[in-house]
mmCIF file of C-alpha atoms and ligand atoms in Angstrom:
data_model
loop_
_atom_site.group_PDB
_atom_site.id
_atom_site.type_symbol
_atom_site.label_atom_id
_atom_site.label_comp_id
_atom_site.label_asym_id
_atom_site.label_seq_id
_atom_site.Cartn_x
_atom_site.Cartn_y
_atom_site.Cartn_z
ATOM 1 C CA UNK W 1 105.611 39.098 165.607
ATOM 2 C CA UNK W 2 104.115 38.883 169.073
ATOM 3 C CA UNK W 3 102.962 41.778 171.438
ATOM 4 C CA UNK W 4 106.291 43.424 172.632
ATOM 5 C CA UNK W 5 106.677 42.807 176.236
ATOM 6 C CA UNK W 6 109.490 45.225 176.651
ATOM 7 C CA UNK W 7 110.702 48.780 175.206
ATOM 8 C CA UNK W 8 112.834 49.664 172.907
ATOM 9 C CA UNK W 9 116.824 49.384 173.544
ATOM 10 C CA UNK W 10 118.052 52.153 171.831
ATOM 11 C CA UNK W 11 121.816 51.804 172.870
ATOM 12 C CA UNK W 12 123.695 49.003 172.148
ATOM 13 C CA UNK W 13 127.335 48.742 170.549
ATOM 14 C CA UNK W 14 129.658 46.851 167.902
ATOM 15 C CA UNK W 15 132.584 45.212 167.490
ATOM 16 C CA UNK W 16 133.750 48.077 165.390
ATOM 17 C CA UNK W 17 134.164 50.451 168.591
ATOM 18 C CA UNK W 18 137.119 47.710 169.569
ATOM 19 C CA UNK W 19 135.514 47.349 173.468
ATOM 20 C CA UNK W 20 132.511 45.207 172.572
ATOM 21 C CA UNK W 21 132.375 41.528 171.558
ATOM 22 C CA UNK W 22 129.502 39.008 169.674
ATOM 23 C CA UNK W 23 128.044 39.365 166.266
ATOM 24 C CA UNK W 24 124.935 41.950 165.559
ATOM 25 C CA UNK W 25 122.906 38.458 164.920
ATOM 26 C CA UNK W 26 123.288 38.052 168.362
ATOM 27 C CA UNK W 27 122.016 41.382 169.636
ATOM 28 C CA UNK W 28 119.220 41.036 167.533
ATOM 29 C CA UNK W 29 118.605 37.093 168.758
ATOM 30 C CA UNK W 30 118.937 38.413 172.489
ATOM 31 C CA UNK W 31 116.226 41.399 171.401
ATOM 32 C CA UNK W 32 114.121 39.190 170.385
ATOM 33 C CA UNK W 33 114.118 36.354 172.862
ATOM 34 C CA UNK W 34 113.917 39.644 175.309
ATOM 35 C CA UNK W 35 110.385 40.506 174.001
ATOM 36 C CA UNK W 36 111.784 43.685 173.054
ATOM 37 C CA UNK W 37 110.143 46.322 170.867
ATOM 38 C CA UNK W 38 112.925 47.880 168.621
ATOM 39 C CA UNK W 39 116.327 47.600 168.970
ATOM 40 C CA UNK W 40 118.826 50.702 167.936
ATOM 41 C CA UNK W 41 122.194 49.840 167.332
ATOM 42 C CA UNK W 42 124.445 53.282 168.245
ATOM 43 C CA UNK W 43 127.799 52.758 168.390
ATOM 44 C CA UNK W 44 130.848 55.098 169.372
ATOM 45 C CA UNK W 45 130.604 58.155 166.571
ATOM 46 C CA UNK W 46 134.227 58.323 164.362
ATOM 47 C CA UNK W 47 136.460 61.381 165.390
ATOM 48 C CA UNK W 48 138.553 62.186 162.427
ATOM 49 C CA UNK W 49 140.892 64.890 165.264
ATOM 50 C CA UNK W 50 141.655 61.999 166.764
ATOM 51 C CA UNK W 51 139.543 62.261 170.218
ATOM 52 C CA UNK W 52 140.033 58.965 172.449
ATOM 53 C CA UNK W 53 140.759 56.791 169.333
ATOM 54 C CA UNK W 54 141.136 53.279 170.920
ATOM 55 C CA UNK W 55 137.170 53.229 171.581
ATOM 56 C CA UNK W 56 135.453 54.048 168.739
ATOM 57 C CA UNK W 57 135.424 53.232 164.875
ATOM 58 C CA UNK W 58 138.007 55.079 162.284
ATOM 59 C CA UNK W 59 135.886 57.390 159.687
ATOM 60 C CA UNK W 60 136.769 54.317 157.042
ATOM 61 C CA UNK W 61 135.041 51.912 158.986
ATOM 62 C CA UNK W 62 131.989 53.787 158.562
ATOM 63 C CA UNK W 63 130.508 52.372 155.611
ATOM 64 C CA UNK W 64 131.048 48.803 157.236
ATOM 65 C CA UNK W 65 128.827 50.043 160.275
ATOM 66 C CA UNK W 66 126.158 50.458 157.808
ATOM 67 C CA UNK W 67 126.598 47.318 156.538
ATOM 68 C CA UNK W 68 126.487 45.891 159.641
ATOM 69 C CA UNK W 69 123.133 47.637 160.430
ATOM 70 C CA UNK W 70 122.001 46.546 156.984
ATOM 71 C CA UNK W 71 122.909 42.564 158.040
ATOM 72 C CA UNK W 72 121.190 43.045 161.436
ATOM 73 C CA UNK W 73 117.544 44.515 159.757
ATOM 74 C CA UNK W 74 117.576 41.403 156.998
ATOM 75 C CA UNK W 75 115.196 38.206 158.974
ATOM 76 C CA UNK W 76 114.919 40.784 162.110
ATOM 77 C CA UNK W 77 112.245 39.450 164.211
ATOM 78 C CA UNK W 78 111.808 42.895 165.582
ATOM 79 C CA UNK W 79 112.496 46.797 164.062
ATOM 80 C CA UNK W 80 115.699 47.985 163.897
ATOM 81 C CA UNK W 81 117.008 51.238 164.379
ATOM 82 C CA UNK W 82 120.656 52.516 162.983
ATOM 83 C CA UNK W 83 122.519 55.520 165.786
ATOM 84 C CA UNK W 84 124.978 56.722 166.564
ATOM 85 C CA UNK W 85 126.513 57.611 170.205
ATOM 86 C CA UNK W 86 128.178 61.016 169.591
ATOM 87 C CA UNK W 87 131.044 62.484 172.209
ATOM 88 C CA UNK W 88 130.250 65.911 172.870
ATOM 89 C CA UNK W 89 133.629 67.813 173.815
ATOM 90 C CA UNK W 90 135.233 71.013 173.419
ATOM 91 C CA UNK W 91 136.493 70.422 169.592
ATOM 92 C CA UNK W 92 133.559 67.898 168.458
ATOM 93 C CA UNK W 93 131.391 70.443 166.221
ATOM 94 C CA UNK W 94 133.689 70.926 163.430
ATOM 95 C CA UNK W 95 133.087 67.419 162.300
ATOM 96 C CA UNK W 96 129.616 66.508 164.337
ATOM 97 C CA UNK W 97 128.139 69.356 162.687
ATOM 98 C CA UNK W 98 127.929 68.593 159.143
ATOM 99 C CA UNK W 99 128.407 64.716 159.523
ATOM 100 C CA UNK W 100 125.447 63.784 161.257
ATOM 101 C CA UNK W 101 123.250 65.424 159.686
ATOM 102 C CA UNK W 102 124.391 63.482 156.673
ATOM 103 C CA UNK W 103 123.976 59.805 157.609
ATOM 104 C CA UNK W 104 121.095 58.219 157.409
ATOM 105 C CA UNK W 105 120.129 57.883 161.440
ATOM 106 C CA UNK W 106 116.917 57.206 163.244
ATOM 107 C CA UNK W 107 118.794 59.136 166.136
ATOM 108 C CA UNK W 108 122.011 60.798 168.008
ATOM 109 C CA UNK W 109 122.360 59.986 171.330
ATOM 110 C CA UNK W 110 125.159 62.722 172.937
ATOM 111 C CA UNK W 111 127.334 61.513 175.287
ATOM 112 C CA UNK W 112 130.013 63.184 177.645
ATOM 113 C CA UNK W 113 132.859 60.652 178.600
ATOM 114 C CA UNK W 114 135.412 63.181 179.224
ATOM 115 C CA UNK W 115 135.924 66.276 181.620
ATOM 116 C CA UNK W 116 139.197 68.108 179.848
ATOM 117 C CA UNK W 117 141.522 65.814 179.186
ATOM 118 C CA UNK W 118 140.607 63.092 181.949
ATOM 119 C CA UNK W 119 138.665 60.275 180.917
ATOM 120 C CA UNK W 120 136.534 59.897 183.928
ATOM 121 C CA UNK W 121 134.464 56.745 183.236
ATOM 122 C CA UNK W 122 137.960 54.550 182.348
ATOM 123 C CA UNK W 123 139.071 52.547 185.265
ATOM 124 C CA UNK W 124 142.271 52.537 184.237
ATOM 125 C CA UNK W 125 141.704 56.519 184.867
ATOM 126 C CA UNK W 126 139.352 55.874 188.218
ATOM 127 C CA UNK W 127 142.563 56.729 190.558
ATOM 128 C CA UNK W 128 142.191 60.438 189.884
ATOM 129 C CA UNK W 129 138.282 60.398 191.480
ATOM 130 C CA UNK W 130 139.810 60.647 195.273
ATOM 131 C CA UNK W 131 141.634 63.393 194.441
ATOM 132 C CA UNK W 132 139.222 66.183 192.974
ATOM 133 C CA UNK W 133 137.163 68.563 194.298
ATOM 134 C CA UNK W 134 133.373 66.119 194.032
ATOM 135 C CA UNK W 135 130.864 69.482 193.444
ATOM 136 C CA UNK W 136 133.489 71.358 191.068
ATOM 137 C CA UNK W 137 134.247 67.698 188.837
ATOM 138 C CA UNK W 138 130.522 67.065 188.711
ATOM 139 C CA UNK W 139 129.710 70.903 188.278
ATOM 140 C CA UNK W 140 132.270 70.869 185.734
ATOM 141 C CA UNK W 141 130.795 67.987 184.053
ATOM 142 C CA UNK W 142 127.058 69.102 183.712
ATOM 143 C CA UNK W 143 128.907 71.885 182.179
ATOM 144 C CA UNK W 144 129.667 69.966 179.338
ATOM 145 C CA UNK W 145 125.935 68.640 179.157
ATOM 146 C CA UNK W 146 124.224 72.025 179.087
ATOM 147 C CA UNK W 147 126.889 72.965 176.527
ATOM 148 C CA UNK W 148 126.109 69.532 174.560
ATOM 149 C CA UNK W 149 122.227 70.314 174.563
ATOM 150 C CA UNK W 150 122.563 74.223 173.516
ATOM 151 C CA UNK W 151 124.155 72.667 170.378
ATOM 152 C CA UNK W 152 121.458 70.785 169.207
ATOM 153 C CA UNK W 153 123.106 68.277 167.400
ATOM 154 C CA UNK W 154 121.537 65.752 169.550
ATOM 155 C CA UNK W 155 118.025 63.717 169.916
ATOM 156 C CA UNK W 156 119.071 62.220 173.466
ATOM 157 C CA UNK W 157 121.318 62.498 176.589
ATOM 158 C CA UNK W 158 123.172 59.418 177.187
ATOM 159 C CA UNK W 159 123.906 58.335 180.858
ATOM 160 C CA UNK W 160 123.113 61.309 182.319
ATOM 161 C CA UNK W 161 124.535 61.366 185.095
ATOM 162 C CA UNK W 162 127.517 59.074 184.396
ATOM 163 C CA UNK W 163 130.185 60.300 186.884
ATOM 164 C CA UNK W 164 128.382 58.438 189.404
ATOM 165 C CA UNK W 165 129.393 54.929 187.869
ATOM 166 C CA UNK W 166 132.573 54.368 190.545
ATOM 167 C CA UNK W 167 130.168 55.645 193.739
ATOM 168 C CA UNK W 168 130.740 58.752 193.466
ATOM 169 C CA UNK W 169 127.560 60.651 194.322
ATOM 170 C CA UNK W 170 126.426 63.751 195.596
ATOM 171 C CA UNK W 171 124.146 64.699 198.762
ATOM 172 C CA UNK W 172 120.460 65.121 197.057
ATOM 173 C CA UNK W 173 120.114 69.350 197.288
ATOM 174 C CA UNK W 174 123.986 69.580 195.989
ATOM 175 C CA UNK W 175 123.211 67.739 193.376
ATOM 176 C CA UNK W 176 119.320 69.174 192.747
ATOM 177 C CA UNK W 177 121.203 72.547 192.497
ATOM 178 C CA UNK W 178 124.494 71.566 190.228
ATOM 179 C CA UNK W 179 121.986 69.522 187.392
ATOM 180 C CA UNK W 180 118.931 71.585 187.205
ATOM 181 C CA UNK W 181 120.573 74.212 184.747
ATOM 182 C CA UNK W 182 121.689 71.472 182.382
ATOM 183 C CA UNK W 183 117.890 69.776 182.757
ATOM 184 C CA UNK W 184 116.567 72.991 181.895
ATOM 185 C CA UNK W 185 118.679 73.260 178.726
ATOM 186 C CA UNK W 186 118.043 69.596 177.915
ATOM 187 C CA UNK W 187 113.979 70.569 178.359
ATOM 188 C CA UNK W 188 114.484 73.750 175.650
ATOM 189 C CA UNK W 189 116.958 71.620 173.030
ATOM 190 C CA UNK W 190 113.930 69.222 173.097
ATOM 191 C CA UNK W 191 115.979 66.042 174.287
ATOM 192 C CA UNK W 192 115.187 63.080 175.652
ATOM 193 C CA UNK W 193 116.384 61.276 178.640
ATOM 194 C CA UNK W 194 118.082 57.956 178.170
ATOM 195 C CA UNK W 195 117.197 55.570 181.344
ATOM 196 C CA UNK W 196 120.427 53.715 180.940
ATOM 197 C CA UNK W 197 120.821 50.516 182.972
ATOM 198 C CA UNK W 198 124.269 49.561 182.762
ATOM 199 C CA UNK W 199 124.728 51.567 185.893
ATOM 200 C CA UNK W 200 123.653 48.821 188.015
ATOM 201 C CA UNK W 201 126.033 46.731 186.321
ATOM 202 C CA UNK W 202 129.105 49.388 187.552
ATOM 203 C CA UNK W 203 129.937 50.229 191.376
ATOM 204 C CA UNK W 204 127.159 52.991 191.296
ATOM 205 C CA UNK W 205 124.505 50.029 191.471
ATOM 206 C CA UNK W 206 121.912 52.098 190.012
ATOM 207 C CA UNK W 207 120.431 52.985 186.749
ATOM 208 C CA UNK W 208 121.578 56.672 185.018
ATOM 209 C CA UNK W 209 119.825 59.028 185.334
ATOM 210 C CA UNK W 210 119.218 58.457 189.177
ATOM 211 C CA UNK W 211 115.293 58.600 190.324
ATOM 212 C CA UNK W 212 116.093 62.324 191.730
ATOM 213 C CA UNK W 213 117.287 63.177 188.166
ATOM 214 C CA UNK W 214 114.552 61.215 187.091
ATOM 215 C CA UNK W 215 111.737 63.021 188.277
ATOM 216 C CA UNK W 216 113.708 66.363 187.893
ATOM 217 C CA UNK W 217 113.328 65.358 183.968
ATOM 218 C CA UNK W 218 109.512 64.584 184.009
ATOM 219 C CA UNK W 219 108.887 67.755 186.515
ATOM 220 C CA UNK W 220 110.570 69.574 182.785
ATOM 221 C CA UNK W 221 108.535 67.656 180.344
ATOM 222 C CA UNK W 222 111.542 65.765 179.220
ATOM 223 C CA UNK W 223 110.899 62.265 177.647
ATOM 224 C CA UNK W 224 113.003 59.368 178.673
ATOM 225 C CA UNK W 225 113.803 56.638 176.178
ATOM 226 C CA UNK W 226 115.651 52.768 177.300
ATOM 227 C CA UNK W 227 118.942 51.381 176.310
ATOM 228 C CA UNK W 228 121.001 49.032 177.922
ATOM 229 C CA UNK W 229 124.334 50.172 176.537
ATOM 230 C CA UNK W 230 125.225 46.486 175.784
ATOM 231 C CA UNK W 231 128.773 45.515 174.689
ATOM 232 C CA UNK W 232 127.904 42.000 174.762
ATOM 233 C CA UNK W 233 124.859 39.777 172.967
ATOM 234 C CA UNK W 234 123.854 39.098 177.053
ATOM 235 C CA UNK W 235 123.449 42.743 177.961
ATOM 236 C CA UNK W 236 120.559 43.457 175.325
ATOM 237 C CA UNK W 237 117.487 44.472 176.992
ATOM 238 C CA UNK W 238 119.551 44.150 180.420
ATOM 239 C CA UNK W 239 116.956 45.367 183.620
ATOM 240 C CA UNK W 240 114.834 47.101 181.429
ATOM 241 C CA UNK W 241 111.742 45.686 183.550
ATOM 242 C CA UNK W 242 113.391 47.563 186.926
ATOM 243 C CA UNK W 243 114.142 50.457 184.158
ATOM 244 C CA UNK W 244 109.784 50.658 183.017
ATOM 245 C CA UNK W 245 109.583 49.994 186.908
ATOM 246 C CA UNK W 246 111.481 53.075 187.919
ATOM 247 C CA UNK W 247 110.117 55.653 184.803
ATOM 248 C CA UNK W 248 106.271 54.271 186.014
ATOM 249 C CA UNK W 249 107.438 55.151 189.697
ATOM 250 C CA UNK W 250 108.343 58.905 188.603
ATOM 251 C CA UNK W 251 105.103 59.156 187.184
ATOM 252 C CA UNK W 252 105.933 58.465 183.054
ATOM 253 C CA UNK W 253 103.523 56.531 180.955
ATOM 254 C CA UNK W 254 105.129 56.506 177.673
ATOM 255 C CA UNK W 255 108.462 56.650 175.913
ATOM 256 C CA UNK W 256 110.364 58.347 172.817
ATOM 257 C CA UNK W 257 111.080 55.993 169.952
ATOM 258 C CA UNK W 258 112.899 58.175 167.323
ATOM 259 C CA UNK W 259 112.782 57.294 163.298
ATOM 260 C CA UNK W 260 114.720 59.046 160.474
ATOM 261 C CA UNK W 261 115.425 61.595 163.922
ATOM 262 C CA UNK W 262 111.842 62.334 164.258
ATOM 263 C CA UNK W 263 110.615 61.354 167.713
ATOM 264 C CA UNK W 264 107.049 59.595 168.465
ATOM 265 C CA UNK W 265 105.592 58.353 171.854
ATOM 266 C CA UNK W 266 104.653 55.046 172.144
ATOM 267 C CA UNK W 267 102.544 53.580 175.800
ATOM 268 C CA UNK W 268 104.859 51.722 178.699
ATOM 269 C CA UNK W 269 104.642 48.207 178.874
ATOM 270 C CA UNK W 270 102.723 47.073 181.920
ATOM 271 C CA UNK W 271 104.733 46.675 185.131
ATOM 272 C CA UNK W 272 105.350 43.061 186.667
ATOM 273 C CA UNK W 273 105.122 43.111 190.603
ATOM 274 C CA UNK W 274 108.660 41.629 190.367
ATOM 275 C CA UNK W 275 110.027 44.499 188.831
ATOM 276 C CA UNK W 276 108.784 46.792 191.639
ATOM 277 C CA UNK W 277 109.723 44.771 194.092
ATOM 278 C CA UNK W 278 113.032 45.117 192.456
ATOM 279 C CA UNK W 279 113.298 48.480 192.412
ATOM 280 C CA UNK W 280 112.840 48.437 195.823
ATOM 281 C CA UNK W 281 115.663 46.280 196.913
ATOM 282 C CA UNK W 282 117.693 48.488 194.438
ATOM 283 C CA UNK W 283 116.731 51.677 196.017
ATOM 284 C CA UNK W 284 118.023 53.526 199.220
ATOM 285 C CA UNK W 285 121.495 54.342 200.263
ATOM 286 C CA UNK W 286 122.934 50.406 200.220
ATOM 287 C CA UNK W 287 124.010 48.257 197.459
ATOM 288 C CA UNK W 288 121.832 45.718 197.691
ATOM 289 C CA UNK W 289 121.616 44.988 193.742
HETATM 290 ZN ZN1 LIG Y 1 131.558 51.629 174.620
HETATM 291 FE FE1 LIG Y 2 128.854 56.195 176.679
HETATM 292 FE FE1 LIG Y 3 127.356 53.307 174.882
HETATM 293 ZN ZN1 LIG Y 4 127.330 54.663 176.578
#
C-alpha cells in the first residue's frame, strides 16, 4: 500500500438506494487509482414509515448492504469504512433511534433533504425555489439542522448547506446570521463537517459547506471530514484536491476519520499548487468551474 495522496471519501452510495449505478468493485478500483486513504461507503438509511421511498434501500435490503460492504473490504487496496447517510426529519427518531445504534457502523452522516413535505434538492421539485420566501426556506431549513444535531444520533453533517445546489444563495451577513445557531449546535453535539464536493458538480458550482460556512465551522472547533457523494464509480474521490485546497485555505490541518463511530484526526495531505490555483478560479461570485 503506498503513501495515501488523498483523504478519506467518506460518502459514497450503492445501487441499493435505486439512483446510483456501477458495482462497489468499482468504487473501491476508482479509490484506489485516486490515491485515496479510506473509503466509507454510506448509503441512503431504510425508512420503514415510508419517508421518500424511491431513493433509498427497503429495511430487507439491509442485510444485502452489508454484504455488499463485506464484498468491497475482501482484496481492498485501501481501508474501508461501512455508513450510513441518515435523513433527519420530523418523524425519523422512532426508528433512527434504536436502529443505528445497532448496526455495526464506523459512522452516521445526518442529512436534511427535505423542508416539510417539499423535497428541495429534486429537480423534478426545483420549480417551487422561485416562489418562496429565500431567508424563511433557508431559515427554515437550518432549522432542521440544529434540530438534527440536538439529537445526537449523528457523527457528521452532510452537505451542509445543500439548498444552495440550484444557485440559490444568500448575501454573506444574511446568511452569517441564519447558520450560526445551527453551527453552534453542531460545535456542542460534537459533529463534524462534511466538505462535500458534489456541489461543484450541481448549478451552485461550489463545494458544501461554502468557505464562509467553512471558516464559521473552524472559528467553532468543528472538524471537517471529505466525501464526494459519488453515485457513480467516476465520482470517487471527485475534487477532493480543490476540497484539502479549500479546508488548508480556512486554516484546517487535519481531518476526522471515524471507526466503530469513534472519531480520530489524521494530518492533511500536502497541497499541489494546482489545486490552489483551482480554488481560485472556483471562487468569487462567477461560475467559472
Ligand atoms: Zn443519493
Ligand atoms: Fe444527501
Ligand atoms: Fe449522499
Ligand atoms: Zn448526500
Amino acid at each position: 500500500m503506498t503513501e495515501p495522496r488523498r483523504p478519506a471519501d467518506t460518502h459514497v452510495h450503492t445501487r441499493l438506494c435505486r439512483h446510483a449505478t456501477g458495482e462497489p468493485a468499482e468504487y473501491v478500483l476508482r479509490a484506489g487509482q485516486e490515491g485515496l486513504a479510506a473509503l466509507g461507503f454510506t448509503d441512503h438509511v431504510p425508512a420503514p414509515d415510508g419517508y421518500d421511498p424511491a431513493c433509498r434501500m427497503g429495511l430487507a435490503e439491509f442485510p444485502e448492504y452489508l454484504a455488499i460492504l463485506e464484498g468491497a473490504r475482501r482484496d481492498a487496496p485501501l481501508p474501508i469504512l461501512a455508513g450510513i447517510e441518515a435523513d433527519y426529519y420530523p418523524g425519523a427518531l422512532p426508528f433512527l433511534t434504536g436502529w443505528l445504534r445497532e448496526q455495526p457502523f464506523d459512522m452516521v452522516l445526518g442529512s436534511v433533504h427535505y423542508i416539510a413535505d417539499w423535497a428541495f434538492d429534486n429537480p423534478a421539485e426545483a420549480a417551487a425555489w422561485e416562489s418562496v420566501e429565500l431567508p424563511g426556506a433557508w431559515r427554515q431549513y437550518f432549522g432542521l439542522v440544529a434540530a438534527l444535531a440536538d439529537t445526537r444520533l449523528f457523527d457528521v453533517m452532510a452537505h451542509l448547506d445543500l439548498p444552495k445546489l440550484f444557485g440559490h444563495r444568500l448575501p454573506d451577513p444574511v446568511m452569517r446570521e441564519i447558520a450560526a445557531p445551527a453551527l453552534d449546535r453542531v460545535a456542542a453535539a460534537g459533529m463534524a463537517v462534511e466538505l462535500n464536493t458534489a456541489g461543484l458538480r450541481r448549478a451552485a458550482r461550489e463545494i458544501y459547506p461554502s468557505p464562509l460556512l467553512l471558516a464559521m465551522a473552524r472559528k467553532r472547533g468543528i472538524p471537517i471530514l471529505f466525501g464526494s457523494d459519488a453515485h457513480c464509480p467516476g465520482d470517487v474521490g471527485r475534487d477532493f484536491d480543490l476540497a484539502v485546497a479549500l479546508a488548508r485555505d480556512v486554516g484546517y490541518t487535519e481531518y476526522a476519520v471515524y471507526s466503530a463511530r469513534r472519531r480520530r484526526m489524521v494530518p492533511l495531505p500536502s497541497t499541489s499548487p494546482e489545486a490552489r490555483h483551482g480554488l481560485k478560479a472556483h471562487g468569487g461570485e462567477g461560475e467559472t468551474g
